[in-house]
């Protein structure tokens, strides 16, 4: 592996939650020569013995042994902590994140939805920086230790809070530089909430409808009625963002719609969560945006109906 | 069987489509002594040999041999024709209805939704009266020739069109009297469209959500989110009716919500249609009301989203 010596030194990177997202970005960073440490739970034994395998339609097959840990107490102090676990487990993960963090560590929540940083922040130390990362990627965990990457890959980063808010832009640019050094498209976003609303334009229709209609992107994009429903939901998210003071770029929803049309068939992560009877990320992706839009005087009726239907489905699914 | 001699004579009644609805009302009328003739398709052989059986939680068990026909050409001319088949088969049924109709026959569409009479009317003779009937009943076909009645049973009748519109009120009252003579609660409605909008307040949420969420009334009424979604959908139907000039009685949606709370667990007919891969009555129950409300300047976003999701589900279900 090539040794790397950027201006910012060779930061130590911890990956918390090595499912599809944590696994993909962790392997890409390790492949580029960064010092990456993976905190694992159920997959620890498999990954320790067999390493991680990335089957990527973009980057080919990558197999590597990795520095794997079953306990955060065993990890060395990390300068960057990338959290790829579900937002629903943040409360549980918070003490582990703190345990693995070097002084002035930068924590990046690679999660969808609104309010995830606000929820985690009180559990972090004051010296820790907190960022959000929005991943535009089609990736899933094929089986323990094996990640399948279908397309895309970009990460947009935004700053939430930390010890020196004046340094926010510098910290975010450092993060984006890390990803770019690993061959990943990454943009610094001046406004994290704006970045999160933009990502919701995709997540609100596709995540929810994949569960509600038990359908992946290709059939959803092939039917006149589901297309119209997706567009109407996207328009509601754009309206909600605007009501909350986040004017999205003109034509942004149409852009994501066209990108999805060209993507290979994809089952969004919420579909997999439902199939595995895991809790769905309904709070961050639906409840919080709905509450913020409503507080700003903006009702989003289709999104609310979808949220209520998903709440019903999720409760039944997990009590089954 | 008791012989019946009401003022209106002893009308001959034809039942077109002897599923749950046609079977229930046909048996109740035959039991009361009316001269009832059943036009059957797939169930003809079974019913001819074994008769019809009604297992009613209200009226007990009724078993009777009936006058059954495989072809409308074999039926005697009927004064009343009760159409209990799905609205989706009206175009196909129209010639059979005409064939079985006596002069000045009264045809009653025991179907949900809007626009069903308008669709059928051009296929009828000018001398025929056309009425709509809205059934408030929990009934389903258990197996060929066996109907299970769980609760309720009322039929509200309204006049659509016919040779002597001045007689509309008299004709509707005659129909209501027939049902009442058979022990069935029946009211004459001055405005058929109003009656149809009122029934939609129930059908729009419960029929659609039973398919979308694969859930019967008891779980739907036991979850805070599905309850809120049902109430929001009901409020949209009430708003649509109002926009179309049909002001529903105050508290009507709340009344139907409470009635449903007290009902025994029930799977709406659309659920059974979906399970049997039959076409869903989406045109009459969703598309037509949405189009009328929109023409009146009123958007119903939750109902439209539900309709689009059901269109997707129905297409996939029937191409499977």
CSV table of N, CA and C in Angstrom, one decimal, chain A residues 208-300:
chain,number,residue,atom,x,y,z
A,208,UNK,N,-39.0,5.6,0.9
A,208,UNK,CA,-40.3,5.2,1.4
A,208,UNK,C,-41.1,4.3,0.4
A,209,UNK,N,-41.1,4.7,-0.9
A,209,UNK,CA,-41.9,3.9,-1.8
A,209,UNK,C,-41.3,2.5,-2.0
A,210,UNK,N,-40.0,2.3,-1.8
A,210,UNK,CA,-39.4,1.0,-2.0
A,210,UNK,C,-40.0,0.1,-0.9
A,211,UNK,N,-40.3,0.6,0.2
A,211,UNK,CA,-40.9,-0.2,1.3
A,211,UNK,C,-42.4,-0.3,1.0
A,212,UNK,N,-43.1,0.8,0.8
A,212,UNK,CA,-44.5,0.8,0.6
A,212,UNK,C,-45.0,0.0,-0.5
A,213,UNK,N,-44.3,0.1,-1.7
A,213,UNK,CA,-44.7,-0.6,-2.9
A,213,UNK,C,-43.8,-1.9,-3.1
A,214,UNK,N,-42.9,-2.1,-2.2
A,214,UNK,CA,-42.0,-3.3,-2.4
A,214,UNK,C,-41.4,-3.3,-3.8
A,215,UNK,N,-40.8,-2.2,-4.2
A,215,UNK,CA,-40.4,-2.0,-5.6
A,215,UNK,C,-39.0,-1.3,-5.6
A,216,UNK,N,-38.1,-1.7,-6.5
A,216,UNK,CA,-36.8,-1.0,-6.7
A,216,UNK,C,-37.0,0.1,-7.7
A,217,UNK,N,-35.9,0.8,-8.0
A,217,UNK,CA,-36.0,2.0,-8.8
A,217,UNK,C,-36.5,1.8,-10.2
A,218,UNK,N,-36.1,0.7,-10.8
A,218,UNK,CA,-36.5,0.5,-12.2
A,218,UNK,C,-38.0,0.4,-12.4
A,219,UNK,N,-38.7,-0.5,-11.7
A,219,UNK,CA,-40.1,-0.5,-11.8
A,219,UNK,C,-40.8,0.8,-11.4
A,220,UNK,N,-40.3,1.5,-10.3
A,220,UNK,CA,-40.8,2.7,-9.9
A,220,UNK,C,-40.7,3.8,-11.0
A,221,UNK,N,-39.6,3.7,-11.8
A,221,UNK,CA,-39.4,4.7,-12.8
A,221,UNK,C,-40.0,4.3,-14.2
A,222,UNK,N,-40.7,3.1,-14.2
A,222,UNK,CA,-41.3,2.6,-15.5
A,222,UNK,C,-42.8,2.8,-15.5
A,223,UNK,N,-43.4,3.2,-14.4
A,223,UNK,CA,-44.9,3.3,-14.3
A,223,UNK,C,-45.3,4.7,-14.2
A,224,UNK,N,-46.3,5.1,-15.1
A,224,UNK,CA,-46.7,6.5,-15.1
A,224,UNK,C,-47.1,7.1,-13.8
A,225,UNK,N,-47.9,6.3,-13.0
A,225,UNK,CA,-48.4,6.7,-11.8
A,225,UNK,C,-47.3,6.8,-10.7
A,226,UNK,N,-46.4,5.9,-10.6
A,226,UNK,CA,-45.4,6.0,-9.5
A,226,UNK,C,-44.4,7.1,-9.9
A,227,UNK,N,-44.2,7.4,-11.2
A,227,UNK,CA,-43.4,8.5,-11.6
A,227,UNK,C,-44.0,9.8,-11.2
A,228,UNK,N,-45.3,9.9,-11.4
A,228,UNK,CA,-46.0,11.2,-11.0
A,228,UNK,C,-46.0,11.3,-9.5
A,229,UNK,N,-46.1,10.2,-8.8
A,229,UNK,CA,-46.1,10.3,-7.3
A,229,UNK,C,-44.7,10.7,-6.8
A,230,UNK,N,-43.6,10.2,-7.4
A,230,UNK,CA,-42.3,10.5,-7.1
A,230,UNK,C,-42.0,12.0,-7.3
A,231,UNK,N,-42.5,12.5,-8.4
A,231,UNK,CA,-42.3,13.9,-8.8
A,231,UNK,C,-43.1,14.8,-7.8
A,232,UNK,N,-44.3,14.4,-7.4
A,232,UNK,CA,-45.1,15.2,-6.5
A,232,UNK,C,-44.4,15.2,-5.1
A,233,UNK,N,-43.9,14.1,-4.7
A,233,UNK,CA,-43.1,14.0,-3.4
A,233,UNK,C,-41.9,14.9,-3.4
A,234,UNK,N,-41.1,14.8,-4.5
A,234,UNK,CA,-39.9,15.7,-4.7
A,234,UNK,C,-40.3,17.1,-4.6
A,235,UNK,N,-41.4,17.5,-5.2
A,235,UNK,CA,-41.8,18.9,-5.2
A,235,UNK,C,-42.2,19.3,-3.8
A,236,UNK,N,-42.8,18.4,-3.0
A,236,UNK,CA,-43.1,18.8,-1.6
A,236,UNK,C,-41.8,19.0,-0.8
A,237,UNK,N,-40.8,18.2,-1.0
A,237,UNK,CA,-39.6,18.3,-0.3
A,237,UNK,C,-38.9,19.7,-0.6
A,238,UNK,N,-38.9,20.0,-1.9
A,238,UNK,CA,-38.4,21.3,-2.3
A,238,UNK,C,-39.2,22.5,-1.7
A,239,UNK,N,-40.5,22.3,-1.6
A,239,UNK,CA,-41.3,23.4,-1.0
A,239,UNK,C,-41.0,23.4,0.5
A,240,UNK,N,-40.8,22.3,1.2
A,240,UNK,CA,-40.5,22.3,2.6
A,240,UNK,C,-39.2,22.9,2.9
A,241,UNK,N,-38.2,22.6,2.0
A,241,UNK,CA,-36.9,23.3,2.2
A,241,UNK,C,-37.0,24.8,2.0
A,242,UNK,N,-37.7,25.2,1.0
A,242,UNK,CA,-37.9,26.7,0.8
A,242,UNK,C,-38.6,27.3,2.0
A,243,UNK,N,-39.6,26.7,2.6
A,243,UNK,CA,-40.3,27.2,3.7
A,243,UNK,C,-39.3,27.4,4.9
A,244,UNK,N,-38.3,26.4,5.0
A,244,UNK,CA,-37.3,26.5,6.1
A,244,UNK,C,-36.1,27.3,5.7
A,245,UNK,N,-36.2,28.1,4.6
A,245,UNK,CA,-35.2,29.0,4.3
A,245,UNK,C,-34.0,28.4,3.5
A,246,UNK,N,-34.3,27.2,2.9
A,246,UNK,CA,-33.3,26.6,2.1
A,246,UNK,C,-33.8,26.5,0.7
A,247,UNK,N,-33.5,27.5,-0.1
A,247,UNK,CA,-33.9,27.4,-1.5
A,247,UNK,C,-32.9,26.5,-2.3
A,248,UNK,N,-33.5,25.4,-2.8
A,248,UNK,CA,-32.6,24.5,-3.5
A,248,UNK,C,-32.3,25.0,-4.9
A,249,UNK,N,-31.2,24.5,-5.5
A,249,UNK,CA,-30.8,25.0,-6.9
A,249,UNK,C,-32.0,24.7,-7.9
A,250,UNK,N,-32.2,25.6,-8.8
A,250,UNK,CA,-33.3,25.4,-9.8
A,250,UNK,C,-33.1,24.1,-10.5
A,251,UNK,N,-34.2,23.4,-10.7
A,251,UNK,CA,-34.1,22.1,-11.5
A,251,UNK,C,-33.4,21.0,-10.7
A,252,UNK,N,-33.2,21.1,-9.4
A,252,UNK,CA,-32.5,20.1,-8.7
A,252,UNK,C,-33.3,18.8,-8.6
A,253,UNK,N,-34.6,18.9,-8.4
A,253,UNK,CA,-35.5,17.7,-8.3
A,253,UNK,C,-35.5,16.9,-9.7
A,254,UNK,N,-35.6,17.7,-10.8
A,254,UNK,CA,-35.6,17.1,-12.1
A,254,UNK,C,-34.2,16.4,-12.4
A,255,UNK,N,-33.1,17.1,-11.9
A,255,UNK,CA,-31.8,16.5,-12.0
A,255,UNK,C,-31.8,15.1,-11.4
A,256,UNK,N,-32.2,15.0,-10.1
A,256,UNK,CA,-32.2,13.7,-9.4
A,256,UNK,C,-33.1,12.7,-10.0
A,257,UNK,N,-34.2,13.2,-10.6
A,257,UNK,CA,-35.1,12.3,-11.2
A,257,UNK,C,-34.5,11.6,-12.5
A,258,UNK,N,-33.8,12.5,-13.2
A,258,UNK,CA,-33.1,12.0,-14.4
A,258,UNK,C,-31.9,11.1,-14.1
A,259,UNK,N,-31.2,11.4,-13.0
A,259,UNK,CA,-30.1,10.6,-12.6
A,259,UNK,C,-30.6,9.2,-12.2
A,260,UNK,N,-31.7,9.1,-11.5
A,260,UNK,CA,-32.3,7.9,-11.1
A,260,UNK,C,-32.8,7.1,-12.3
A,261,UNK,N,-33.3,7.7,-13.3
A,261,UNK,CA,-33.7,7.0,-14.5
A,261,UNK,C,-32.6,6.3,-15.2
A,262,UNK,N,-31.4,6.9,-15.1
A,262,UNK,CA,-30.2,6.3,-15.7
A,262,UNK,C,-29.5,5.3,-14.9
A,263,UNK,N,-29.8,5.2,-13.6
A,263,UNK,CA,-29.1,4.3,-12.7
A,263,UNK,C,-29.4,2.9,-13.0
A,264,UNK,N,-28.5,1.9,-12.7
A,264,UNK,CA,-28.9,0.5,-12.7
A,264,UNK,C,-30.0,0.3,-11.6
A,265,UNK,N,-30.8,-0.7,-11.8
A,265,UNK,CA,-31.9,-1.0,-10.8
A,265,UNK,C,-31.3,-1.0,-9.4
A,266,UNK,N,-32.0,-0.4,-8.5
A,266,UNK,CA,-31.4,-0.2,-7.1
A,266,UNK,C,-32.5,-0.4,-6.1
A,267,UNK,N,-32.2,-1.1,-5.0
A,267,UNK,CA,-33.1,-1.2,-3.9
A,267,UNK,C,-32.6,-0.3,-2.8
A,268,UNK,N,-33.3,0.8,-2.4
A,268,UNK,CA,-32.7,1.7,-1.4
A,268,UNK,C,-32.6,1.0,-0.1
A,269,UNK,N,-31.7,1.6,0.8
A,269,UNK,CA,-31.4,1.0,2.1
A,269,UNK,C,-32.6,0.8,2.9
A,270,UNK,N,-33.6,1.6,2.9
A,270,UNK,CA,-34.8,1.4,3.7
A,270,UNK,C,-35.5,0.1,3.4
A,271,UNK,N,-35.4,-0.3,2.1
A,271,UNK,CA,-36.0,-1.6,1.7
A,271,UNK,C,-35.3,-2.7,2.5
A,272,UNK,N,-34.0,-2.7,2.5
A,272,UNK,CA,-33.2,-3.7,3.2
A,272,UNK,C,-33.5,-3.7,4.7
A,273,UNK,N,-33.6,-2.5,5.2
A,273,UNK,CA,-33.9,-2.4,6.7
A,273,UNK,C,-35.2,-3.1,7.0
A,274,UNK,N,-36.2,-2.8,6.2
A,274,UNK,CA,-37.5,-3.4,6.4
A,274,UNK,C,-37.4,-4.9,6.2
A,275,UNK,N,-36.7,-5.4,5.2
A,275,UNK,CA,-36.7,-6.8,4.9
A,275,UNK,C,-36.0,-7.6,6.1
A,276,UNK,N,-35.0,-6.9,6.7
A,276,UNK,CA,-34.3,-7.5,7.8
A,276,UNK,C,-35.0,-7.1,9.2
A,277,UNK,N,-36.2,-6.6,9.1
A,277,UNK,CA,-36.9,-6.2,10.4
A,277,UNK,C,-36.1,-5.3,11.3
A,278,UNK,N,-35.2,-4.4,10.7
A,278,UNK,CA,-34.6,-3.4,11.4
A,278,UNK,C,-35.5,-2.2,11.5
A,279,UNK,N,-35.3,-1.3,12.5
A,279,UNK,CA,-36.0,-0.1,12.5
A,279,UNK,C,-35.8,0.8,11.3
A,280,UNK,N,-36.8,1.5,10.8
A,280,UNK,CA,-36.6,2.3,9.6
A,280,UNK,C,-36.2,3.7,10.1
A,281,UNK,N,-35.4,4.5,9.3
A,281,UNK,CA,-35.0,5.8,9.6
A,281,UNK,C,-36.1,6.8,9.4
A,282,UNK,N,-37.3,6.6,10.0
A,282,UNK,CA,-38.4,7.5,9.7
A,282,UNK,C,-38.3,8.8,10.4
A,283,UNK,N,-37.7,8.8,11.6
A,283,UNK,CA,-37.6,10.1,12.3
A,283,UNK,C,-36.8,11.1,11.5
A,284,UNK,N,-35.6,10.8,11.1
A,284,UNK,CA,-34.7,11.7,10.4
A,284,UNK,C,-35.2,12.0,9.0
A,285,UNK,N,-35.8,11.1,8.3
A,285,UNK,CA,-36.1,11.3,6.9
A,285,UNK,C,-37.5,11.9,6.7
A,286,UNK,N,-38.4,11.6,7.6
A,286,UNK,CA,-39.8,12.1,7.4
A,286,UNK,C,-40.2,13.0,8.6
A,287,UNK,N,-40.2,12.5,9.8
A,287,UNK,CA,-40.8,13.2,10.9
A,287,UNK,C,-40.2,14.6,11.1
A,288,UNK,N,-38.8,14.6,11.2
A,288,UNK,CA,-38.2,15.9,11.4
A,288,UNK,C,-38.4,16.9,10.3
A,289,UNK,N,-38.2,16.5,9.0
A,289,UNK,CA,-38.5,17.5,8.0
A,289,UNK,C,-40.0,18.0,8.0
A,290,UNK,N,-40.9,17.0,8.3
A,290,UNK,CA,-42.3,17.4,8.3
A,290,UNK,C,-42.5,18.4,9.5
A,291,UNK,N,-41.9,18.1,10.6
A,291,UNK,CA,-42.1,19.0,11.8
A,291,UNK,C,-41.5,20.4,11.5
A,292,UNK,N,-40.3,20.5,10.8
A,292,UNK,CA,-39.7,21.8,10.5
A,292,UNK,C,-40.5,22.5,9.5
A,293,UNK,N,-41.0,21.8,8.5
A,293,UNK,CA,-41.8,22.5,7.5
A,293,UNK,C,-43.1,23.0,8.1
A,294,UNK,N,-43.8,22.2,8.9
A,294,UNK,CA,-45.0,22.6,9.6
A,294,UNK,C,-44.8,23.8,10.5
A,295,UNK,N,-43.7,23.8,11.2
A,295,UNK,CA,-43.3,25.0,12.1
A,295,UNK,C,-43.1,26.2,11.3
A,296,UNK,N,-42.8,26.1,10.0
A,296,UNK,CA,-42.6,27.2,9.1
A,296,UNK,C,-43.9,27.5,8.3
A,297,UNK,N,-45.0,26.8,8.7
A,297,UNK,CA,-46.3,27.1,8.1
A,297,UNK,C,-46.5,26.3,6.8
A,298,UNK,N,-45.8,25.3,6.5
A,298,UNK,CA,-45.9,24.6,5.3
A,298,UNK,C,-46.3,23.1,5.5
A,299,UNK,N,-47.5,22.7,5.0
A,299,UNK,CA,-47.9,21.4,5.1
A,299,UNK,C,-47.4,20.6,3.8
A,300,UNK,N,-47.0,19.3,4.1
A,300,UNK,CA,-46.5,18.5,3.0
A,300,UNK,C,-47.4,17.2,3.0
